[in-house]
Coordinates of C-alpha atoms and ligand atoms in Angstrom, one line a residue:
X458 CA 44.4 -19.5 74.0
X459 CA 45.6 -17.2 71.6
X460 CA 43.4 -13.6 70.3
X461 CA 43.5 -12.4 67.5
X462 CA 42.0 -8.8 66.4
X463 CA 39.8 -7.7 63.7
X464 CA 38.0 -4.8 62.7
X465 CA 35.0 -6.9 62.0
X466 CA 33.9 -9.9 62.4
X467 CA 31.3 -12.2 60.3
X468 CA 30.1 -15.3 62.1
X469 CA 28.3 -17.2 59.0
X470 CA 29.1 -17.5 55.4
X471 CA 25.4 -16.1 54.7
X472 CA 24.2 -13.6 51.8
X473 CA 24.4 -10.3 54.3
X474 CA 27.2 -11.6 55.6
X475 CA 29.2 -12.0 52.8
X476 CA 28.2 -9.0 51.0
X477 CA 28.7 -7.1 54.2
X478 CA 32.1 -8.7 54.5
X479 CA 32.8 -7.8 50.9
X480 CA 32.5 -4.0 51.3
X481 CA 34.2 -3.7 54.6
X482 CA 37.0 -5.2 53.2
X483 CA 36.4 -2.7 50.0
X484 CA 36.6 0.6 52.9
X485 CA 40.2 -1.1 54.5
X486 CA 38.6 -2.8 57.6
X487 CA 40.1 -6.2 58.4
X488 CA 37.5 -8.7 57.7
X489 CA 37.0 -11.9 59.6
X490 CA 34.2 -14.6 58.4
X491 CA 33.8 -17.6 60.6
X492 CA 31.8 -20.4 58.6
X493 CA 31.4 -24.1 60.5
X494 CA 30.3 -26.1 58.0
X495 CA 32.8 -26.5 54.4
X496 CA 29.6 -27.8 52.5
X497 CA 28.5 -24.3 53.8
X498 CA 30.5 -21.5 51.5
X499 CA 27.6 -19.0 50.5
X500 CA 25.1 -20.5 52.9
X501 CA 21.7 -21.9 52.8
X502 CA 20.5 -20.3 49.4
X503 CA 23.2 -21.9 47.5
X504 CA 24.4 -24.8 48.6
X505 CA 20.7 -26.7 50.7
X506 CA 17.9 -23.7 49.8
X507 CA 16.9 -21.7 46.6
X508 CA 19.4 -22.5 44.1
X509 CA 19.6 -26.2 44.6
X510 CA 15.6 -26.0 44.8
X511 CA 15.0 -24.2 41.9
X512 CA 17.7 -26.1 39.8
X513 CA 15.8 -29.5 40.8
X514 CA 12.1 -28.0 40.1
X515 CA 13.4 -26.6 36.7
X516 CA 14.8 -30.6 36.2
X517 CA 11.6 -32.0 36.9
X518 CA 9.6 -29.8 34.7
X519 CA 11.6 -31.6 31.8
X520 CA 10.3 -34.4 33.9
X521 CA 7.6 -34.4 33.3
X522 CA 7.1 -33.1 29.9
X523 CA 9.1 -36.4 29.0
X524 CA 6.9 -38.7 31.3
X525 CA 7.8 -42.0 29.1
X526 CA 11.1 -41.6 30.2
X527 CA 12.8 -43.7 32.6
X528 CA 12.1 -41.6 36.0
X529 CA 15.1 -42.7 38.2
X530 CA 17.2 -41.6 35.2
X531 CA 15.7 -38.6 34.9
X532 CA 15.9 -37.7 38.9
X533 CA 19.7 -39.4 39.3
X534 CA 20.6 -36.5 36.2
X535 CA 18.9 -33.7 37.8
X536 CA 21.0 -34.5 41.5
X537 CA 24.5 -34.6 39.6
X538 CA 23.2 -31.3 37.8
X539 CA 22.0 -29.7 41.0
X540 CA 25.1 -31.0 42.7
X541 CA 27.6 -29.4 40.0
X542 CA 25.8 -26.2 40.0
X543 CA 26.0 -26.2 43.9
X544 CA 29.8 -27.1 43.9
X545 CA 30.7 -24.3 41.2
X546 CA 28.9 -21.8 43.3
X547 CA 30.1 -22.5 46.6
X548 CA 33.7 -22.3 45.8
X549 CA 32.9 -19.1 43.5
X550 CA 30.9 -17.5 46.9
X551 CA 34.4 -18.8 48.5
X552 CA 36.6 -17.4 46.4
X553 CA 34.9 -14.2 45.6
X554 CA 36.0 -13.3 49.6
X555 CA 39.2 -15.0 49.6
X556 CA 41.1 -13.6 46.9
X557 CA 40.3 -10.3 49.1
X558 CA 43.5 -9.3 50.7
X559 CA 41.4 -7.8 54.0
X560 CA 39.2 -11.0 54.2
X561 CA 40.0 -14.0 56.3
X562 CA 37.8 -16.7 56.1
X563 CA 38.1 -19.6 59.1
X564 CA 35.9 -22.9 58.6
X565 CA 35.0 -23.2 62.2
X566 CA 32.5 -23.0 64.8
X567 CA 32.0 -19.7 66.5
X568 CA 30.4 -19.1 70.0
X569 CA 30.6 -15.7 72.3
X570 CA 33.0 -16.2 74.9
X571 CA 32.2 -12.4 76.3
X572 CA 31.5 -8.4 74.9
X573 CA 33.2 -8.2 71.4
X574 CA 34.8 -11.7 71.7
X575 CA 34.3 -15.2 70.1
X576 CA 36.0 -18.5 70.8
X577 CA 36.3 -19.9 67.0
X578 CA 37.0 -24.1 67.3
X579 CA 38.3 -25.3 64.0
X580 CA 39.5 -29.0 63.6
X581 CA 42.9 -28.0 63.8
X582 CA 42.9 -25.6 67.3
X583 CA 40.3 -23.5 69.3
X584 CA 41.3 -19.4 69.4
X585 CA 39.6 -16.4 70.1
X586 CA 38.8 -13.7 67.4
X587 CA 38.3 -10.0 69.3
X588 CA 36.7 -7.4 66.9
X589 CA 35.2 -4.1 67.7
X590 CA 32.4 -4.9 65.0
X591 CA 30.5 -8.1 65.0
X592 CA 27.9 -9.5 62.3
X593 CA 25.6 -12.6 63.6
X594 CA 24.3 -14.1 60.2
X595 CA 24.2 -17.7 61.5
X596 CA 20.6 -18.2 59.5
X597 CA 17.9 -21.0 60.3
X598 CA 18.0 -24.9 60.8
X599 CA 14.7 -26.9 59.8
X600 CA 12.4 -27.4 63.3
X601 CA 11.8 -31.2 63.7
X602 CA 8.5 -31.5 65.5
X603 CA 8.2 -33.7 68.5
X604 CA 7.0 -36.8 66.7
X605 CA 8.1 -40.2 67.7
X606 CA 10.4 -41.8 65.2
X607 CA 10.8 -38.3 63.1
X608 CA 14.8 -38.1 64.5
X609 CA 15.6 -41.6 63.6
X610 CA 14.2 -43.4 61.3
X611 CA 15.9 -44.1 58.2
X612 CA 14.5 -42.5 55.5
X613 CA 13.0 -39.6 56.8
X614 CA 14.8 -36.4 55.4
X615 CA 14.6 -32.5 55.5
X616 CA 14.8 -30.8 52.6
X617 CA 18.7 -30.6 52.3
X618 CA 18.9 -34.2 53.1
X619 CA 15.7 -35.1 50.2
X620 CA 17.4 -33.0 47.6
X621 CA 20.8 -34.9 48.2
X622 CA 19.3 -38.5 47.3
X623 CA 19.9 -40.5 44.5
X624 CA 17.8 -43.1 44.9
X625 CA 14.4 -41.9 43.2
X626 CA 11.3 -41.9 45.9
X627 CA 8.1 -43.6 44.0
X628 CA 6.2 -43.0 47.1
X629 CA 7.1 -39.5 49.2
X630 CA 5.4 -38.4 52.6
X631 CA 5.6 -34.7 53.5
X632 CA 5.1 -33.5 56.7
X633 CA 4.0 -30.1 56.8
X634 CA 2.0 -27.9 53.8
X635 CA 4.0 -24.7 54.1
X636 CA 5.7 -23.2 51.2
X637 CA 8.2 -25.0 51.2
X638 CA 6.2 -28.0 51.7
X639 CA 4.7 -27.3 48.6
X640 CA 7.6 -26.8 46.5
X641 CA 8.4 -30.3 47.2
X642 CA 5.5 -31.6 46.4
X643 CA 4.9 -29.8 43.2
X644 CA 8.9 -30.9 41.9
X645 CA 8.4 -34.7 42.8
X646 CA 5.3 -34.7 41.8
X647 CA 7.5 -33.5 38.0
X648 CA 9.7 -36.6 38.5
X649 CA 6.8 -39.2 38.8
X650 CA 6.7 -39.1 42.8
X651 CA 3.1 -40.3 43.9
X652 CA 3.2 -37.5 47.1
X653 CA 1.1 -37.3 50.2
X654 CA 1.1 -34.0 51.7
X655 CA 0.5 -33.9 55.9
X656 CA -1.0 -30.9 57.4
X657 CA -2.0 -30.3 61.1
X658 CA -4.1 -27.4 60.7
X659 CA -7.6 -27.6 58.6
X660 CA -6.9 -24.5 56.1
X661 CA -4.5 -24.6 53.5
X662 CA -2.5 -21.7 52.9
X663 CA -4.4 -19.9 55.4
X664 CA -2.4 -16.5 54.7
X665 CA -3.7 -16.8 51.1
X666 CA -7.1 -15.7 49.7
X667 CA -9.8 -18.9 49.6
X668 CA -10.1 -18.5 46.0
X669 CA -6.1 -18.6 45.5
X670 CA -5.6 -21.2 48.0
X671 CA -8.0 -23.1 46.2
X672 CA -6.6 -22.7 42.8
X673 CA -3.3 -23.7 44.3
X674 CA -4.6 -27.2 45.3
X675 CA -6.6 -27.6 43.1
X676 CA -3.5 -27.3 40.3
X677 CA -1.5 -29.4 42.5
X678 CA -4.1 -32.5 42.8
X679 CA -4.5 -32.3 38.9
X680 CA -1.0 -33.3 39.2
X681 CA -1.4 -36.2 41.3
X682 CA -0.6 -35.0 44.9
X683 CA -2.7 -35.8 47.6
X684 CA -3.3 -33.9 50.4
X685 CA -4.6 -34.7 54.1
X686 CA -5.6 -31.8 55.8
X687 CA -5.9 -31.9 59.7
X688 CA -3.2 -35.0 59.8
X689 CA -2.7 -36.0 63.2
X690 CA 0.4 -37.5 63.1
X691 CA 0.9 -40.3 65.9
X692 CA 4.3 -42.2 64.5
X693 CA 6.7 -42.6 61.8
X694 CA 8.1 -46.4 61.6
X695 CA 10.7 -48.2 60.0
X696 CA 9.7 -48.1 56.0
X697 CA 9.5 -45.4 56.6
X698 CA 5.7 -45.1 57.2
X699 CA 3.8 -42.6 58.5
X700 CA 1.1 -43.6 61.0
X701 CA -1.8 -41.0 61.3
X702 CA -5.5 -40.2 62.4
X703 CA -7.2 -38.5 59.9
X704 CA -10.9 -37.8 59.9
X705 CA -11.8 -40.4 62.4
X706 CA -9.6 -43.1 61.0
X707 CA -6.3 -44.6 62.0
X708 CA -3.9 -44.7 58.4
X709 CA -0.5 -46.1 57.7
X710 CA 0.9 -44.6 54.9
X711 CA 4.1 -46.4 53.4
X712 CA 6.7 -44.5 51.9
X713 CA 10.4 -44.6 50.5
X714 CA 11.3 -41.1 51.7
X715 CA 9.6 -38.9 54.3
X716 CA 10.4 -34.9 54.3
X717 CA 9.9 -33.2 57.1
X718 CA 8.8 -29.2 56.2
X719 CA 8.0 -27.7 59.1
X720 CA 9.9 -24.5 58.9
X721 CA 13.1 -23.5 60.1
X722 CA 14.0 -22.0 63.6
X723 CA 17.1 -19.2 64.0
X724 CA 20.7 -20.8 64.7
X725 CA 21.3 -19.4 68.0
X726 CA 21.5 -22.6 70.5
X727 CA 25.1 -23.2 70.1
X728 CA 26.1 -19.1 70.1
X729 CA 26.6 -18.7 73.5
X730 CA 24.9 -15.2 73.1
X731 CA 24.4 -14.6 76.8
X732 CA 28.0 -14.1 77.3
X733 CA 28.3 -11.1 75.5
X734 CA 24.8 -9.7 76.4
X735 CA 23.2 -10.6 73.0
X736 CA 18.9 -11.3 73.9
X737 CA 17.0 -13.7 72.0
X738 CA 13.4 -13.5 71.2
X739 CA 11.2 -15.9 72.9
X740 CA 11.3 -17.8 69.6
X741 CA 14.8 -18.0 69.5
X742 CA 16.0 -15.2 67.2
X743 CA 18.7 -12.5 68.0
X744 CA 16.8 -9.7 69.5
X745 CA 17.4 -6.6 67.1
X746 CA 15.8 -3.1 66.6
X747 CA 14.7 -1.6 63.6
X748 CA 18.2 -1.0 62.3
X749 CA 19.4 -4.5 62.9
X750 CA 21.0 -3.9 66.3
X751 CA 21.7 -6.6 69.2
X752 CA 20.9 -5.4 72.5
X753 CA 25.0 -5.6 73.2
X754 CA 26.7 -2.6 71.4
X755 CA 28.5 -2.9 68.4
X756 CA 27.3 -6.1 67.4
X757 CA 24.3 -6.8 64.7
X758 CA 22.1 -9.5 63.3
X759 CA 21.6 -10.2 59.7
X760 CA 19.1 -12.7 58.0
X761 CA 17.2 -15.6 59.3
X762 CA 18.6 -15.2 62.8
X763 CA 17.2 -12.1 63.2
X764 CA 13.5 -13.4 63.1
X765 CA 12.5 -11.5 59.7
X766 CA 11.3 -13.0 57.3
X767 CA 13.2 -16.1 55.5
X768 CA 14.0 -15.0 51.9
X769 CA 17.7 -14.8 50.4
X770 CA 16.8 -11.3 49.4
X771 CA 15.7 -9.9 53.1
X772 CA 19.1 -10.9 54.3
X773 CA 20.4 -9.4 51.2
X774 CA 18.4 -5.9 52.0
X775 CA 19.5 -6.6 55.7
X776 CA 23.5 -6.0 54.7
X777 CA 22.4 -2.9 52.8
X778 CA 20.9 -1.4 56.4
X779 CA 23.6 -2.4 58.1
X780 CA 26.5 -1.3 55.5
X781 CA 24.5 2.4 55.8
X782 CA 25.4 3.1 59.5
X783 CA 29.2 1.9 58.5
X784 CA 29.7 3.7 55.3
X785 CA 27.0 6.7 55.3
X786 CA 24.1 6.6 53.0
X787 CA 20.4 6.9 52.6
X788 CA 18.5 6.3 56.2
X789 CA 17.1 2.8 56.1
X790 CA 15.4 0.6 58.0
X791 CA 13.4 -2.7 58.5
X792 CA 10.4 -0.6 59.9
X793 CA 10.9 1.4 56.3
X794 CA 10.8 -1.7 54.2
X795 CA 7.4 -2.2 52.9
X796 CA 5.9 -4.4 49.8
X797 CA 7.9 -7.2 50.4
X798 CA 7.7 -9.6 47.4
X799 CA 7.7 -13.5 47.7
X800 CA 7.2 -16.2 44.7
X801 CA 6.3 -20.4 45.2
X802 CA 8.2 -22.0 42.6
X803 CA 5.1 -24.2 42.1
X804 CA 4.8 -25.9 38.6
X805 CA 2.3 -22.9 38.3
X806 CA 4.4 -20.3 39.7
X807 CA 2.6 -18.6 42.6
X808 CA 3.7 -15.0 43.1
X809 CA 2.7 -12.2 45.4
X810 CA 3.1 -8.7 46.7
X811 CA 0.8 -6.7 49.0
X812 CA -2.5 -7.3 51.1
X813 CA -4.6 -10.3 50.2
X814 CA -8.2 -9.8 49.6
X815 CA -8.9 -10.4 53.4
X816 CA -6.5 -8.3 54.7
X817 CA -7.6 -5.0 52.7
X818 CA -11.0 -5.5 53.5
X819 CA -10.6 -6.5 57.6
X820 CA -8.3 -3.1 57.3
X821 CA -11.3 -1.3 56.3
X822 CA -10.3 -0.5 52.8
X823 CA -13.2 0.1 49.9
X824 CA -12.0 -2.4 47.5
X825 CA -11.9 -2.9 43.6
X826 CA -11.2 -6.8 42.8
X827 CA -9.6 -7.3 39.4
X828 CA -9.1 -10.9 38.1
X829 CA -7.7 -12.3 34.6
X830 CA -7.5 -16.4 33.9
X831 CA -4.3 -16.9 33.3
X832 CA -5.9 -18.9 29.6
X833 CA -6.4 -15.5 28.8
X834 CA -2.9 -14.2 28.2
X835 CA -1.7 -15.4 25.0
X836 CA 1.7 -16.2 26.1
X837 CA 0.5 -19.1 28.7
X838 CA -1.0 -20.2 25.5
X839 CA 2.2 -20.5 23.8
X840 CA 3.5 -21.9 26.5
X841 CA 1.1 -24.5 27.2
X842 CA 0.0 -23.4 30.6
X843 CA -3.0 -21.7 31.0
X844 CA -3.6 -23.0 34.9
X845 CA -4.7 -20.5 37.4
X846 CA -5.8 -16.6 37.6
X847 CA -4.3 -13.0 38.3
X848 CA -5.9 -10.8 40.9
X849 CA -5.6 -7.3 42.3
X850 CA -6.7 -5.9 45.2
X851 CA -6.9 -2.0 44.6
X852 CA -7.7 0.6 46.8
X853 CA -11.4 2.3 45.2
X854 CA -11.0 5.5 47.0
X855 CA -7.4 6.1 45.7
X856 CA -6.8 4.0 42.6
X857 CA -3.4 2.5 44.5
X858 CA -2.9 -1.1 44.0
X859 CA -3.6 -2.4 47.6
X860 CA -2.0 -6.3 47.0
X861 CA -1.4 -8.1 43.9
X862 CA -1.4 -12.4 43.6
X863 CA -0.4 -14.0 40.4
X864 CA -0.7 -17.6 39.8
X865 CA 1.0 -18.2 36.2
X866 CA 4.4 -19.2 34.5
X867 CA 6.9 -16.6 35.0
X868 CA 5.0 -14.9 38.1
X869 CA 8.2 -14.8 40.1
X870 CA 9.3 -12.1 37.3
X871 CA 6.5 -10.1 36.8
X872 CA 5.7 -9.6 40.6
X873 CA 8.8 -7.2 40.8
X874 CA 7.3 -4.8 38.0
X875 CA 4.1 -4.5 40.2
X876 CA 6.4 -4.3 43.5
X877 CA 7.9 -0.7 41.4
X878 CA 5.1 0.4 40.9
X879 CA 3.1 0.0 44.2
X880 CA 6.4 1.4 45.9
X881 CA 6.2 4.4 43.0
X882 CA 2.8 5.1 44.7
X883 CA 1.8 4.4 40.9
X884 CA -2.2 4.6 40.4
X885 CA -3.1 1.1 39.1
X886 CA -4.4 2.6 35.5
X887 CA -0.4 3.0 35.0
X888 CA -0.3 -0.6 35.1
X889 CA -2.9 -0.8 33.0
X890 CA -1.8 1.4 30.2
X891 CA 1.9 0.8 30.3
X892 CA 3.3 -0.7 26.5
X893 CA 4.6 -4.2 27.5
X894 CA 6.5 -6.4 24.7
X895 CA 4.5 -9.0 23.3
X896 CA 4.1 -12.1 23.6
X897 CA 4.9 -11.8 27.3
X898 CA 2.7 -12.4 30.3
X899 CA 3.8 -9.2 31.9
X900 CA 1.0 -7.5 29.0
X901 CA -1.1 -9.6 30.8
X902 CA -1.7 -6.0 33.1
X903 CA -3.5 -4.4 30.1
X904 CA -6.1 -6.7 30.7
X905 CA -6.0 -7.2 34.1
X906 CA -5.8 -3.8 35.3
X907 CA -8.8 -3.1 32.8
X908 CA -11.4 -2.6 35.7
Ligands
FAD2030 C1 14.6 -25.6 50.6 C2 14.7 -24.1 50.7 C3 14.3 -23.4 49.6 C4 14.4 -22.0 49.7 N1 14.0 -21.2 48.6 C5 14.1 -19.9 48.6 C6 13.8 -19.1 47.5 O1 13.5 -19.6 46.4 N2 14.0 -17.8 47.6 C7 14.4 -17.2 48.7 O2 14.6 -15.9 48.7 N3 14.7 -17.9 49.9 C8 14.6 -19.2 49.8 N4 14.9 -20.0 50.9 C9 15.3 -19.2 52.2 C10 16.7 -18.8 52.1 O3 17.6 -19.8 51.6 C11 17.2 -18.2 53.4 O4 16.3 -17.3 53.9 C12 18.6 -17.5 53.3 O5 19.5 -18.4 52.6 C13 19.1 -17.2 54.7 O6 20.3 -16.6 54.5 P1 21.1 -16.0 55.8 O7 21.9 -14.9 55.3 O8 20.2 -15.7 56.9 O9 22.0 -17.2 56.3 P2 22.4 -18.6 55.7 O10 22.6 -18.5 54.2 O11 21.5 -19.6 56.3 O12 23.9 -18.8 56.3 C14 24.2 -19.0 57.6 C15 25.5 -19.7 57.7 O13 26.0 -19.7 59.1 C16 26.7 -20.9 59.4 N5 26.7 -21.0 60.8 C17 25.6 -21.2 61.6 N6 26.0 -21.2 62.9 C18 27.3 -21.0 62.9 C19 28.3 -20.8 64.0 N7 27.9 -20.9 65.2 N8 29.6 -20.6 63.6 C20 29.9 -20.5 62.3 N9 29.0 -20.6 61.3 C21 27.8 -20.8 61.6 C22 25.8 -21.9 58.6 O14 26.6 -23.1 58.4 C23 25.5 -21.2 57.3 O15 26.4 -21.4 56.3 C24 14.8 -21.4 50.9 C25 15.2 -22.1 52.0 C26 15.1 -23.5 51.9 C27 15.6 -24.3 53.0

């Protein structure tokens, strides 16, 4: 079997890994990115996660703002949209590395064969790639519970599969009330879907607030989504249906598409990791320190492997630790990373930064709640959404803002200007005095900060 040698190599066509390939090649290393999947070029955000998500959610708000018309219509549009937006990105994300004269790219599976080498099987040959820099940024696969009839029954979909059908679901089962879960629900919901959201556990959102967890049902049932809380799930049948106990009884529920959301689990079963000495976590992850390191020298972890926390942007952040103990720079680390932001792309945009309610107060911090409707902001006015509240958690001996939960149109936006300031060390009063442009919901902190 032939070798070949590379500075660096980058199994996984992921956002770290890309942009890590990106400014290797930049510094004159000789670049090697081994991707196994051609639908694949730019990874999971662009081609199965956020972007096709978000271009689907933004299709079925039109949805159902135009409820009279023809729903199959309106969902078959929104697929071809999502699916020309997907194509023009992945070969962009493709092309962006190929046109680089230090990049290779090689669509094929990569596995450690021992310490600084991969076997690479393409459909054309198997090789082996040696390089004295290696970059794991394989990301996550959905986790399909052990449920009989989940892995073969037609009809039953995760959420890259869902967001690829053309045939409109009347009738949607989800399986699982997680974020992403959510997100489903809240977008079919927008295209007419009557959805039936299954959850094992009693709590919704049981990282969130009670009062924002609330909120967030509540705005979701007002929309026609059902929830069954504390689901036992017993079968899923040809329909698909869904067999369940809930609440003492024994329900079949009948569907035309079942999504399983159960999150997603680190792509590390078909690395062969142990071969070159590279430890997983007991949950499956790549094993890494606080700067991203394996426990085999001179290889790292990047992303959802790694065992972080799933967002495009961490895996992003991740190539920016790593890229600073290649090329010099500003001492970073996942230990240094703090006020992490994250956003639901809920009808009502549900966006966060910070310690909940809960957690300031179980932390032992003297807490000064501030809350704002969102009716009150003029802006949701205009924009015909005045669901949900804002709230702050700030710390009364200090004046720092502690956590910060906004459930509004265009949270996902404002979020970042509160994740500045908290990370400025910014007393909350600058919030609250700060000249926003009007009519915005950002000026929504004059009021909201006015404690
Ligand atoms: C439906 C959905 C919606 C989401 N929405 C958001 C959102 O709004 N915002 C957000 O920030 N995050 C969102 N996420 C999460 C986000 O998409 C991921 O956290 C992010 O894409 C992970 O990137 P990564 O760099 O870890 O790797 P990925 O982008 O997952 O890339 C890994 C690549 O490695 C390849 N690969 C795997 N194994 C091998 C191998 N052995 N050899 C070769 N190649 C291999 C895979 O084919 C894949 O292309 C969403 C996820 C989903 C599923």
């Amino acid at each position: 079997m032939r070798t070949l040698n590379y500075d660096a190599l980058v199994i996984g066509f992921g956002k770290g890994g890309k942009t890590l390939a990106g400014k290797m090649a930049g510094q004159g290393m000789k670049v090697a990115l081994v991707e196994k999947d051609k639908g694949m070029y730019g990874g999971t955000c662009i081609n199965v996660g956020c972007i096709p998500s978000k271009s689907l959610i933004h299709s079925a708000a039109a949805a159902y703002r135009h409820k009279n018309s023809p729903k199959a219509d309106m969902y078959r549009k929104a697929i071809e949209v999502k699916r020309s937006l997907t194509g023009m990105l992945r070969k962009k994300n493709y092309d962006k590395l190929d046109m680089l004269e230090n990049v290779t790219i090689y669509d094929g599976m990569a596995r450690f064969a021992g310490a600084k080498l991969v076997e690479v099987e393409t459909a054309e040959e198997t090789f082996c790639i040696n390089a004295d820099k290696i970059f794991i940024n394989t990301g996550a696969a959905p986790r399909i519970p052990a449920i009989e009839g989940i892995q073969d029954t037609e009809g039953v979909y995760t959420s890259a599969g869902l967001m690829d059908l053309d045939i409109f679901p009347e009738k949607l089962v989800i399986i699982g009330g997680g974020y992403i879960g959510l997100e489903f629900a809240s977008m079919y919901s927008g295209f007419g879907s009557q959805v039936t959201v299954l959850q094992d556990g009693d709590t919704f959102l049981p990282k969130e607030d009670e009062d924002v967890a609330a909120e967030i049902k509540k705005i979701l049932e007002e929309r026609g989504v059902e929830f069954r809380l504390g689901a036992k799930i017993k079968k899923v049948e040809k329909g698909p249906a869904v067999l369940i106990e809930w609440q003492g009884e024994e329900l079949c529920l009948d569907a035309d598409a079942v999504l399983v959301a159960t999150g997603r689990v680190p792509n590390t079963a078909e690395l062969n990791c142990e071969a070159a000495g590279v430890e997983l976590t007991p949950r499956g992850a790549v094993k890494v320190d606080e700067y991203l390191r394996t426990t085999a020298e001179g290889i790292w972890a990047m992303g959802d492997v790694a065992g972080g926390l799933q967002h495009t942007y961490i895996s992003l952040d991740d190539s920016r630790i790593v890229g600073a103990q290649l090329f010099g720079g500003r001492d970073y680390n996942t230990a240094m990373r703090s006020n992490v932001p994250y956003s639901v792309f809920l009808a009502t945009p549900y966006s966060r930064v910070g310690m909940s309610e809960r957690d300031a107060k179980a932390a032992g911090y003297q807490v000064k709640i501030a809350k704002l409707p969102t009716a009150a902001v003029p802006k949701a006015q205009v924009l015909k959404a005045p669901q949900g509240f804002l709230k702050a958690v700030i710390d009364a001996d200090t004046n720092k803002i502690l956590g910060v939960m906004l459930l509004c149109e265009e949270s996902y936006e404002m979020i970042n200007i509160v994740k500045l300031a908290i990370d400025m060390g910014a007393d909350y009063t600058v919030l609250r005095d700060q000249i926003y442009t009007h009519p915005t919901m950002s000026e929504a902190f004059n009021d909201l900060f006015a404690v």
